[in-house]
Short mmCIF file of C-alpha atoms (C1' of nucleotides) in Angstrom, two decimals:
data_model
loop_
_atom_site.label_atom_id
_atom_site.label_comp_id
_atom_site.label_asym_id
_atom_site.label_seq_id
_atom_site.Cartn_x
_atom_site.Cartn_y
_atom_site.Cartn_z
CA UNK A 948 -16.75 -7.20 -1.18
CA UNK A 949 -19.84 -5.97 -3.01
CA UNK A 950 -20.18 -2.21 -3.38
CA UNK A 951 -23.89 -1.65 -3.73
CA UNK A 952 -24.22 2.10 -3.97
CA UNK A 953 -20.91 3.62 -2.96
CA UNK A 954 -21.58 4.38 0.66
CA UNK A 955 -19.54 7.23 2.02
CA UNK A 956 -19.69 5.99 5.58
CA UNK A 957 -17.76 2.89 4.76
CA UNK A 958 -14.66 4.50 6.20
CA UNK A 959 -16.25 6.29 9.10
CA UNK A 960 -17.40 5.41 12.57
CA UNK A 961 -20.91 3.99 12.65
CA UNK A 962 -21.73 6.06 15.68
CA UNK A 963 -19.89 8.20 18.14
CA UNK A 964 -19.18 6.55 21.49
CA UNK A 965 -20.93 8.58 24.17
CA UNK A 966 -19.84 6.98 27.38
CA UNK A 967 -16.27 6.69 28.58
CA UNK A 968 -16.19 2.89 28.37
CA UNK A 969 -17.30 3.11 24.77
CA UNK A 970 -14.47 5.47 23.92
CA UNK A 971 -12.15 3.02 25.62
CA UNK A 972 -13.51 0.25 23.44
CA UNK A 973 -12.88 2.21 20.27
CA UNK A 974 -9.40 3.08 21.42
CA UNK A 975 -8.65 -0.53 22.35
CA UNK A 976 -9.68 -1.63 18.88
CA UNK A 977 -7.44 0.95 17.24
CA UNK A 978 -4.51 0.06 19.47
CA UNK A 979 -4.96 -3.63 18.75
CA UNK A 980 -5.17 -2.97 15.03
CA UNK A 981 -1.96 -0.94 15.14
CA UNK A 982 -0.17 -3.58 17.14
CA UNK A 983 -1.17 -6.43 14.87
CA UNK A 984 -0.33 -4.37 11.82
CA UNK A 985 3.17 -3.75 13.14
CA UNK A 986 3.91 -7.19 14.56
CA UNK A 987 2.13 -9.29 11.95
CA UNK A 988 0.66 -7.78 8.80
CA UNK A 989 -2.38 -6.07 7.38
CA UNK A 990 -3.80 -9.28 5.99
CA UNK A 991 -3.37 -11.01 9.33
CA UNK A 992 -5.36 -8.27 10.98
CA UNK A 993 -8.84 -9.72 10.60
CA UNK A 994 -11.68 -8.18 12.50
CA UNK A 995 -11.93 -11.29 14.65
CA UNK A 996 -8.27 -11.17 15.56
CA UNK A 997 -8.37 -7.45 16.25
CA UNK A 998 -11.36 -7.83 18.53
CA UNK A 999 -9.72 -10.65 20.41
CA UNK A 1000 -6.47 -8.76 20.88
CA UNK A 1001 -8.40 -5.67 21.96
CA UNK A 1002 -10.22 -7.68 24.56
CA UNK A 1003 -13.66 -6.76 23.23
CA UNK A 1004 -16.19 -8.94 21.52
CA UNK A 1005 -16.57 -8.97 17.77
CA UNK A 1006 -20.07 -7.63 18.27
CA UNK A 1007 -18.80 -4.57 20.06
CA UNK A 1008 -16.29 -3.90 17.34
CA UNK A 1009 -19.07 -3.80 14.79
CA UNK A 1010 -21.06 -1.42 16.94
CA UNK A 1011 -18.59 1.29 16.00
CA UNK A 1012 -16.77 0.18 12.88
CA UNK A 1013 -18.60 -0.84 9.69
CA UNK A 1014 -15.64 -3.02 8.74
CA UNK A 1015 -11.95 -3.61 8.69
CA UNK A 1016 -11.25 -0.76 6.33
CA UNK A 1017 -12.91 1.73 8.62
CA UNK A 1018 -10.64 0.69 11.47
CA UNK A 1019 -7.51 1.44 9.50
CA UNK A 1020 -8.97 4.57 7.98
CA UNK A 1021 -9.63 5.87 11.46
CA UNK A 1022 -6.17 4.84 12.61
CA UNK A 1023 -4.61 6.72 9.73
CA UNK A 1024 -6.81 9.72 10.37
CA UNK A 1025 -5.63 9.94 13.94
CA UNK A 1026 -2.00 9.50 13.01
CA UNK A 1027 -2.41 12.23 10.42
CA UNK A 1028 -3.71 14.59 13.05
CA UNK A 1029 -0.76 13.81 15.31
CA UNK A 1030 1.56 14.39 12.40
CA UNK A 1031 0.02 17.74 11.66
CA UNK A 1032 0.20 18.78 15.31
CA UNK A 1033 3.82 17.73 15.46
CA UNK A 1034 4.73 19.91 12.51
CA UNK A 1035 2.77 22.97 13.51
CA UNK A 1036 3.78 23.05 17.12
CA UNK A 1037 5.77 25.81 18.73
CA UNK A 1038 7.90 27.70 18.34
CA UNK A 1039 6.62 29.47 15.27
CA UNK A 1040 9.61 30.43 13.14
CA UNK A 1041 10.35 34.05 12.53
CA UNK A 1042 11.98 33.83 9.12
CA UNK A 1043 11.96 31.55 6.08
CA UNK A 1044 15.23 29.85 6.90
CA UNK A 1045 14.01 28.87 10.35
CA UNK A 1046 10.77 27.75 8.80
CA UNK A 1047 12.58 25.30 6.56
CA UNK A 1048 14.67 24.01 9.40
CA UNK A 1049 11.64 23.61 11.60
CA UNK A 1050 9.74 21.81 8.87
CA UNK A 1051 12.50 19.33 8.15
CA UNK A 1052 13.44 18.57 11.72
CA UNK A 1053 9.89 18.23 12.97
CA UNK A 1054 9.00 16.01 10.09
CA UNK A 1055 11.97 13.73 10.61
CA UNK A 1056 11.25 13.74 14.30
CA UNK A 1057 7.65 12.63 13.93
CA UNK A 1058 8.35 9.93 11.38
CA UNK A 1059 11.29 8.42 13.21
CA UNK A 1060 9.57 8.42 16.57
CA UNK A 1061 6.71 6.38 15.13
CA UNK A 1062 8.73 4.54 12.56
CA UNK A 1063 7.29 1.05 12.77
CA UNK A 1064 3.68 2.16 12.61
CA UNK A 1065 4.40 4.85 10.06
CA UNK A 1066 6.11 2.42 7.72
CA UNK A 1067 3.45 -0.23 8.16
CA UNK A 1068 0.67 2.23 7.39
CA UNK A 1069 2.51 3.45 4.31
CA UNK A 1070 3.49 0.08 2.92
CA UNK A 1071 0.74 -2.31 3.90
CA UNK A 1072 -2.52 -0.52 4.33
CA UNK A 1073 -4.33 0.26 1.09
CA UNK A 1074 -5.07 3.94 0.65
CA UNK A 1075 -8.85 3.89 0.55
CA UNK A 1076 -10.52 7.22 0.24
CA UNK A 1077 -7.27 8.90 -0.59
CA UNK A 1078 -8.62 12.40 -1.07
CA UNK A 1079 -10.24 12.78 2.31
CA UNK A 1080 -7.64 12.76 5.04
CA UNK A 1081 -4.56 12.01 2.98
CA UNK A 1082 -3.92 15.70 2.69
CA UNK A 1083 -4.43 16.42 6.34
CA UNK A 1084 -0.78 17.22 6.86
CA UNK A 1085 -0.52 19.58 3.94
CA UNK A 1086 -4.02 21.00 3.53
CA UNK A 1087 -3.77 23.60 6.25
CA UNK A 1088 -0.05 23.92 6.33
CA UNK A 1089 0.57 24.92 2.73
CA UNK A 1090 -1.60 28.05 2.55
CA UNK A 1091 -0.37 29.08 5.96
CA UNK A 1092 3.26 28.72 4.92
CA UNK A 1093 2.53 30.41 1.68
CA UNK A 1094 1.17 33.43 3.50
CA UNK A 1095 4.21 33.45 5.74
CA UNK A 1096 6.58 33.40 2.79
CA UNK A 1097 4.64 36.12 1.02
CA UNK A 1098 5.25 38.41 3.96
CA UNK A 1099 8.95 37.67 3.84
CA UNK A 1100 9.31 37.99 0.13
CA UNK A 1101 12.35 40.20 0.41
CA UNK A 1102 14.38 37.30 1.78
CA UNK A 1103 13.51 35.07 -1.16
CA UNK A 1104 14.96 34.75 -4.59
CA UNK A 1105 12.58 36.01 -7.27
CA UNK A 1106 9.91 33.42 -7.94
CA UNK A 1107 6.95 33.99 -10.17
CA UNK A 1108 4.65 31.61 -8.34
CA UNK A 1109 5.32 31.46 -4.64
CA UNK A 1110 2.23 29.36 -3.95
CA UNK A 1111 3.43 26.69 -6.29
CA UNK A 1112 6.93 26.76 -4.88
CA UNK A 1113 5.64 26.49 -1.34
CA UNK A 1114 3.69 23.39 -2.17
CA UNK A 1115 6.61 21.93 -4.06
CA UNK A 1116 8.95 22.38 -1.12
CA UNK A 1117 6.46 20.82 1.28
CA UNK A 1118 6.11 17.86 -0.99
CA UNK A 1119 9.86 17.50 -1.42
CA UNK A 1120 10.29 17.33 2.33
CA UNK A 1121 7.43 14.96 3.09
CA UNK A 1122 8.09 12.71 0.13
CA UNK A 1123 11.84 12.51 0.65
CA UNK A 1124 11.63 11.84 4.35
CA UNK A 1125 8.98 9.25 3.62
CA UNK A 1126 11.29 7.62 1.10
CA UNK A 1127 14.15 7.42 3.56
CA UNK A 1128 11.80 6.04 6.21
CA UNK A 1129 10.72 3.22 3.94
CA UNK A 1130 13.90 2.42 2.09
CA UNK A 1131 16.90 3.69 4.01
CA UNK A 1132 15.81 4.24 7.62
CA UNK A 1133 19.42 4.07 8.82
CA UNK A 1134 19.94 7.60 7.46
CA UNK A 1135 16.70 9.01 8.77
CA UNK A 1136 18.07 10.50 11.95
CA UNK A 1137 21.44 11.47 10.55
CA UNK A 1138 22.65 15.03 10.74
CA UNK A 1139 23.82 14.66 7.20
CA UNK A 1140 20.34 14.07 5.83
CA UNK A 1141 18.69 16.85 7.77
CA UNK A 1142 21.38 19.38 7.00
CA UNK A 1143 21.60 18.49 3.34
CA UNK A 1144 17.87 18.78 2.93
CA UNK A 1145 17.75 22.15 4.61
CA UNK A 1146 20.64 23.32 2.50
CA UNK A 1147 18.98 22.05 -0.67
CA UNK A 1148 15.75 23.88 0.07
CA UNK A 1149 17.36 27.09 1.34
CA UNK A 1150 19.57 27.47 -1.66
CA UNK A 1151 16.58 27.29 -3.91
CA UNK A 1152 14.16 29.38 -1.92
CA UNK A 1153 16.26 32.09 -0.35
CA UNK A 1154 18.39 34.86 -1.73
CA UNK A 1155 22.04 35.03 -0.89
CA UNK A 1156 21.75 37.41 2.02
CA UNK A 1157 19.21 35.40 4.03
CA UNK B 792 -1.99 -17.06 5.87
CA UNK B 793 0.23 -19.43 7.78
CA UNK B 794 3.94 -18.93 7.28
CA UNK B 795 5.48 -22.32 8.02
CA UNK B 796 9.17 -21.74 7.46
CA UNK B 797 9.57 -18.48 5.56
CA UNK B 798 9.90 -19.74 2.04
CA UNK B 799 11.83 -17.44 -0.23
CA UNK B 800 10.09 -18.64 -3.37
CA UNK B 801 6.75 -17.36 -2.21
CA UNK B 802 7.22 -14.34 -4.44
CA UNK B 803 8.82 -16.04 -7.39
CA UNK B 804 7.66 -18.05 -10.35
CA UNK B 805 7.26 -21.74 -9.57
CA UNK B 806 8.85 -22.68 -12.84
CA UNK B 807 9.93 -20.94 -15.97
CA UNK B 808 7.56 -21.37 -18.91
CA UNK B 809 9.40 -23.10 -21.72
CA UNK B 810 6.99 -23.08 -24.58
CA UNK B 811 5.59 -19.98 -26.20
CA UNK B 812 2.02 -20.72 -25.17
CA UNK B 813 3.17 -20.99 -21.55
CA UNK B 814 4.81 -17.58 -21.72
CA UNK B 815 1.57 -16.30 -23.15
CA UNK B 816 -0.28 -17.80 -20.21
CA UNK B 817 1.99 -16.09 -17.71
CA UNK B 818 1.65 -12.82 -19.56
CA UNK B 819 -2.12 -13.15 -19.71
CA UNK B 820 -2.25 -13.67 -15.98
CA UNK B 821 -0.09 -10.60 -15.35
CA UNK B 822 -2.16 -8.49 -17.73
CA UNK B 823 -5.38 -9.62 -16.12
CA UNK B 824 -4.00 -8.89 -12.67
CA UNK B 825 -2.97 -5.40 -13.75
CA UNK B 826 -6.32 -4.73 -15.33
CA UNK B 827 -8.33 -5.85 -12.32
CA UNK B 828 -6.02 -3.93 -10.02
CA UNK B 829 -6.62 -0.76 -11.99
CA UNK B 830 -10.34 -1.13 -12.66
CA UNK B 831 -11.37 -2.77 -9.39
CA UNK B 832 -8.96 -3.15 -6.48
CA UNK B 833 -6.26 -5.35 -5.04
CA UNK B 834 -8.65 -7.12 -2.74
CA UNK B 835 -11.03 -7.83 -5.61
CA UNK B 836 -8.19 -9.46 -7.51
CA UNK B 837 -8.56 -13.01 -6.26
CA UNK B 838 -6.70 -15.76 -8.02
CA UNK B 839 -9.97 -17.17 -9.32
CA UNK B 840 -11.04 -13.83 -10.76
CA UNK B 841 -7.62 -13.21 -12.29
CA UNK B 842 -7.59 -16.63 -13.94
CA UNK B 843 -11.06 -16.10 -15.32
CA UNK B 844 -10.22 -12.68 -16.72
CA UNK B 845 -7.00 -14.02 -18.18
CA UNK B 846 -8.90 -16.78 -19.93
CA UNK B 847 -6.85 -19.55 -18.33
CA UNK B 848 -7.90 -22.11 -15.80
CA UNK B 849 -7.13 -21.69 -12.15
CA UNK B 850 -4.99 -24.79 -12.40
CA UNK B 851 -2.79 -23.24 -15.05
CA UNK B 852 -2.32 -20.15 -12.97
CA UNK B 853 -0.99 -22.25 -10.12
CA UNK B 854 1.40 -24.05 -12.44
CA UNK B 855 3.45 -20.86 -12.54
CA UNK B 856 2.50 -18.75 -9.56
CA UNK B 857 2.62 -20.03 -5.98
CA UNK B 858 -0.06 -17.55 -5.01
CA UNK B 859 -1.61 -14.16 -5.40
CA UNK B 860 1.32 -12.35 -3.89
CA UNK B 861 3.72 -13.81 -6.40
CA UNK B 862 1.60 -12.50 -9.25
CA UNK B 863 1.82 -8.95 -8.03
CA UNK B 864 5.45 -9.29 -7.05
CA UNK B 865 6.22 -10.34 -10.60
CA UNK B 866 4.11 -7.54 -12.00
CA UNK B 867 5.99 -5.03 -9.90
CA UNK B 868 9.31 -6.58 -10.84
CA UNK B 869 8.54 -6.16 -14.53
CA UNK B 870 7.34 -2.61 -14.10
CA UNK B 871 10.50 -1.85 -12.16
CA UNK B 872 12.61 -3.11 -15.03
CA UNK B 873 10.70 -0.98 -17.50
CA UNK B 874 11.18 1.97 -15.20
CA UNK B 875 14.89 1.42 -15.00
CA UNK B 876 15.16 1.05 -18.77
CA UNK B 877 13.19 4.21 -19.26
CA UNK B 878 15.55 6.19 -17.07
CA UNK B 879 18.78 4.80 -18.40
CA UNK B 880 17.95 4.96 -22.06
CA UNK B 881 19.80 7.09 -24.55
CA UNK B 882 21.07 9.66 -24.96
CA UNK B 883 23.63 9.48 -22.20
CA UNK B 884 24.14 13.00 -20.85
CA UNK B 885 27.50 14.63 -21.20
CA UNK B 886 27.46 16.88 -18.16
CA UNK B 887 25.81 17.03 -14.72
CA UNK B 888 23.19 19.58 -15.69
CA UNK B 889 21.99 17.43 -18.56
CA UNK B 890 22.05 14.47 -16.27
CA UNK B 891 19.64 16.12 -13.89
CA UNK B 892 17.36 17.20 -16.70
CA UNK B 893 17.41 13.74 -18.18
CA UNK B 894 16.67 12.14 -14.85
CA UNK B 895 13.71 14.37 -14.07
CA UNK B 896 12.12 14.30 -17.49
CA UNK B 897 12.50 10.58 -17.99
CA UNK B 898 11.14 9.87 -14.59
CA UNK B 899 8.10 12.06 -15.07
CA UNK B 900 7.66 10.57 -18.49
CA UNK B 901 7.60 7.01 -17.28
CA UNK B 902 5.31 7.62 -14.34
CA UNK B 903 2.79 9.66 -16.25
CA UNK B 904 2.65 7.28 -19.19
CA UNK B 905 1.72 4.43 -16.86
CA UNK B 906 -0.10 6.51 -14.33
CA UNK B 907 -3.08 4.31 -13.47
CA UNK B 908 -1.05 1.17 -12.99
CA UNK B 909 1.78 3.01 -11.27
CA UNK B 910 -0.56 4.59 -8.74
CA UNK B 911 -2.45 1.37 -8.12
CA UNK B 912 0.77 -0.54 -7.48
CA UNK B 913 1.97 2.15 -5.12
CA UNK B 914 -1.22 2.62 -3.17
CA UNK B 915 -2.91 -0.76 -3.09
CA UNK B 916 -0.41 -3.55 -3.39
CA UNK B 917 1.38 -4.39 -0.17
CA UNK B 918 5.15 -4.15 -0.43
CA UNK B 919 6.10 -7.73 0.26
CA UNK B 920 9.77 -8.52 0.08
CA UNK B 921 10.62 -4.85 -0.05
CA UNK B 922 14.37 -5.23 -0.19
CA UNK B 923 14.55 -7.41 -3.24
CA UNK B 924 13.28 -5.53 -6.27
CA UNK B 925 12.14 -2.35 -4.61
CA UNK B 926 15.52 -0.82 -5.24
CA UNK B 927 15.74 -1.96 -8.81
CA UNK B 928 15.43 1.56 -10.12
CA UNK B 929 18.11 2.96 -7.86
CA UNK B 930 20.46 0.07 -7.19
CA UNK B 931 22.37 0.28 -10.45
CA UNK B 932 21.68 3.85 -11.20
CA UNK B 933 23.08 5.47 -8.08
CA UNK B 934 26.68 4.17 -8.23
CA UNK B 935 26.72 4.80 -11.93
CA UNK B 936 25.59 8.40 -11.48
CA UNK B 937 27.97 8.79 -8.61
CA UNK B 938 30.90 7.78 -10.81
CA UNK B 939 29.71 10.16 -13.48
CA UNK B 940 29.55 13.06 -11.05
CA UNK B 941 32.97 12.22 -9.63
CA UNK B 942 34.49 12.66 -13.06
CA UNK B 943 32.80 16.04 -13.41
CA UNK B 944 33.68 17.26 -9.98
CA UNK B 945 34.91 20.56 -11.26
CA UNK B 946 31.39 21.53 -12.28
CA UNK B 947 30.01 20.89 -8.84
CA UNK B 948 29.90 22.93 -5.70
CA UNK B 949 32.18 21.57 -3.03
CA UNK B 950 30.55 18.58 -1.35
CA UNK B 951 32.28 16.43 1.19
CA UNK B 952 30.31 13.31 0.38
CA UNK B 953 29.33 13.07 -3.25
CA UNK B 954 28.04 9.53 -2.91
CA UNK B 955 25.57 10.59 -0.27
CA UNK B 956 24.49 13.62 -2.25
CA UNK B 957 23.97 11.55 -5.35
CA UNK B 958 21.69 9.20 -3.54
CA UNK B 959 19.85 12.05 -1.90
CA UNK B 960 19.16 13.72 -5.22
CA UNK B 961 17.92 10.48 -6.75
CA UNK B 962 15.58 10.00 -3.85
CA UNK B 963 14.33 13.55 -3.99
CA UNK B 964 13.41 13.11 -7.63
CA UNK B 965 11.78 9.70 -7.36
CA UNK B 966 9.98 10.47 -4.12
CA UNK B 967 8.71 13.86 -5.21
CA UNK B 968 7.49 12.70 -8.59
CA UNK B 969 5.86 9.77 -6.85
CA UNK B 970 4.13 12.15 -4.46
CA UNK B 971 2.75 14.27 -7.29
CA UNK B 972 1.61 11.15 -9.10
CA UNK B 973 -0.39 10.00 -6.11
CA UNK B 974 -1.65 13.23 -4.69
CA UNK B 975 -1.58 15.95 -7.33
CA UNK B 976 -1.40 14.24 -10.73
CA UNK B 977 -2.71 17.35 -12.48
CA UNK B 978 0.73 18.93 -12.05
CA UNK B 979 2.69 15.90 -13.08
CA UNK B 980 3.18 16.81 -16.70
CA UNK B 981 3.46 20.54 -16.14
CA UNK B 982 6.49 22.45 -17.35
CA UNK B 983 6.45 24.26 -14.06
CA UNK B 984 7.06 21.14 -12.01
CA UNK B 985 9.79 19.76 -14.22
CA UNK B 986 11.62 23.05 -14.51
CA UNK B 987 11.34 23.86 -10.83
CA UNK B 988 12.67 20.49 -9.85
CA UNK B 989 15.62 20.74 -12.20
CA UNK B 990 16.32 24.21 -10.94
CA UNK B 991 16.12 23.07 -7.35
CA UNK B 992 18.58 20.25 -7.90
CA UNK B 993 20.98 22.19 -10.10
CA UNK B 994 21.27 25.05 -7.69
CA UNK B 995 22.29 22.68 -4.98
CA UNK B 996 24.55 20.41 -6.93
CA UNK B 997 26.32 22.64 -9.41
CA UNK B 998 28.62 25.59 -9.08
CA UNK B 999 27.69 28.94 -10.58
CA UNK B 1000 29.48 28.56 -13.83
CA UNK B 1001 27.97 25.22 -14.88
"C1'" DT C 182 -37.82 3.11 41.07
"C1'" DT C 183 -38.58 2.49 36.49
"C1'" DA C 184 -38.07 3.44 31.64
"C1'" DT C 185 -34.96 4.39 28.25
"C1'" DT C 186 -30.92 4.48 26.05
"C1'" DA C 187 -26.22 2.92 25.47
"C1'" DT C 188 -23.07 -0.80 25.42
"C1'" DC C 189 -21.55 -5.35 25.17
"C1'" DC C 190 -21.63 -10.19 24.00
"C1'" DG C 191 -20.22 -14.33 20.95
"C1'" DA C 192 -22.08 -18.51 18.70
"C1'" DG C 193 -23.22 -19.11 14.26
"C1'" DT C 194 -24.17 -18.04 9.11
"C1'" DC C 195 -22.81 -17.46 4.60
"C1'" DA C 196 -19.76 -16.31 1.13
"C1'" DT C 197 -15.43 -16.56 -0.70
"C1'" DC C 198 -10.72 -17.58 -1.10
"C1'" DG C 199 -6.59 -20.03 -1.88
"C1'" DC C 200 -5.29 -24.04 -3.65
"C1'" DT C 201 -4.99 -29.34 -5.08
"C1'" DC C 202 -5.24 -33.19 -7.93
"C1'" DA C 203 -6.52 -36.67 -11.16
"C1'" DG C 204 -6.96 -36.61 -15.62
"C1'" DT C 205 -6.75 -34.66 -20.66
"C1'" DT C 206 -4.49 -32.35 -24.44
"C1'" DT C 207 -0.54 -30.44 -26.84
"C1'" DT C 208 4.22 -30.09 -28.03
"C1'" DT C 209 8.78 -31.87 -28.45
"C1'" DG C 210 12.32 -35.12 -29.35
"C1'" DT C 211 13.82 -39.39 -31.55
"C1'" DA D 962 5.09 -42.99 -35.30
"C1'" DC D 963 5.70 -43.17 -30.54
"C1'" DA D 964 7.03 -41.91 -25.99
"C1'" DA D 965 8.11 -38.44 -22.82
"C1'" DA D 966 7.72 -33.94 -21.27
"C1'" DA D 967 5.16 -29.76 -20.88
"C1'" DA D 968 0.98 -27.45 -20.46
"C1'" DC D 969 -3.77 -27.13 -19.42
"C1'" DT D 970 -8.27 -28.18 -17.10
"C1'" DG D 971 -11.98 -27.23 -13.49
"C1'" DA D 972 -14.81 -29.49 -9.93
"C1'" DG D 973 -14.46 -29.28 -5.39
"C1'" DC D 974 -12.25 -29.23 -0.54
"C1'" DG D 975 -10.94 -27.13 3.68
"C1'" DA D 976 -10.27 -22.89 5.94
"C1'" DT D 977 -11.17 -18.55 7.13
"C1'" DG D 978 -13.10 -14.09 7.10
"C1'" DA D 979 -16.56 -10.48 7.43
"C1'" DC D 980 -20.50 -9.68 9.62
"C1'" DT D 981 -25.48 -10.48 12.04
"C1'" DC D 982 -28.68 -10.93 15.58
"C1'" DG D 983 -31.11 -12.05 19.71
"C1'" DG D 984 -30.39 -11.18 23.94
"C1'" DA D 985 -27.76 -9.75 28.46
"C1'" DT D 986 -25.83 -5.97 31.15
"C1'" DA D 987 -24.85 -1.35 32.50
"C1'" DA D 988 -25.39 3.66 32.60
"C1'" DT D 989 -28.51 7.63 32.49
"C1'" DA D 990 -32.78 10.05 33.00
"C1'" DA D 991 -37.42 10.82 34.67
#
DNA sequence: TTATTATCCGAGTCATCGCTCAGTTTTTGT
DNA sequence: ACAAAAACTGAGCGATGACTCGGATAATAA
């Protein structure tokens, strides 16, 4: 584990697969990694074992991935994209209250429908290169939501920093749902949790009338 | 990484140190582990490296720890205890609003005063044996806070399940502060974050008058 | 067809890691 | 002072893991 001169590409694909069979190879590796992560553990997921489970040779694996870390970085990247898509998918809400409801329900929905993998990624895989894709879910969503709330300011209680509040609320939702996923998954899908969270956020964000 | 017959003591001390120098050895190992974790990484923290940094022989390390995982489990256990102490320390609040303020400020205080180690433990160390100590911070605190809130019911908005709400609020605080610690530490100590969080919680929990 | 590029293969190398054990030193108890 | 218990030592073993490389095979292009 020598780090000669901090290579950025340590967590990226060595090269893009061009042919279809190559894309299939990459996908097989990622699927195998996910499966081993969920059924065994991160430390059991050696490159040799992953390659074997994927049905590709260890040599092929290293054609595309510079190492074990890159495999899981890519896996997380792709899950992050799915997560983002899940949250931003239709229908677009037409008012702040619907926005909060949509945010909470979609978030719970995504996490609980991928619970095993989500939890394993969160609890077992080290967060290399945290800055890069870690924010994928929030990076685009926050400014977008902020703009939305700005245009519906009249429905909100007076806040002197809407941008900050927007980010805070996003983080409260993601972090709290994450916490339930890891530590109390039996409540994750409960009406009670979803409704309480929405109520908590609404009461803070919105004025009485809304 | 063979797991013959799921031994429970994999994450516990092999034996309790009886003499002072033995306690010093254990402490030195834990300190070294923490230091390497923070300055290098979890995967760089091999038992050999930890022993060397601690200034004890590898043999001595294995007198007390059954393996690498046990070292970090113990480290986390001790940090968890500190965390709990930090949150439950005087002065005991006399009303719900003070309770919320106390909870938020103490929590932020603890996390930000141990930020590097806290973040490293959260992001790099796998959560083995999650059930055991993971809940240390909440396990005692939640029922205790729940009882407290029950006795001050008249200051609260009507809630049909105070126990659930208590736990929810605890989780919102810990999870959100944790999220800022990992992903936006520049806001962690800000007045704005602390005050917004308290406001968010109060508005949901308390009735107008309180 | 033929040249070129892309993909795949897997035995084998080398480093490192977790861990043991036989023996020494220190502390404690009587 | 002496024995027993506790603590410490570190060379070295066995296992495994990440990764390479020389070469085979397949797809694409000219």
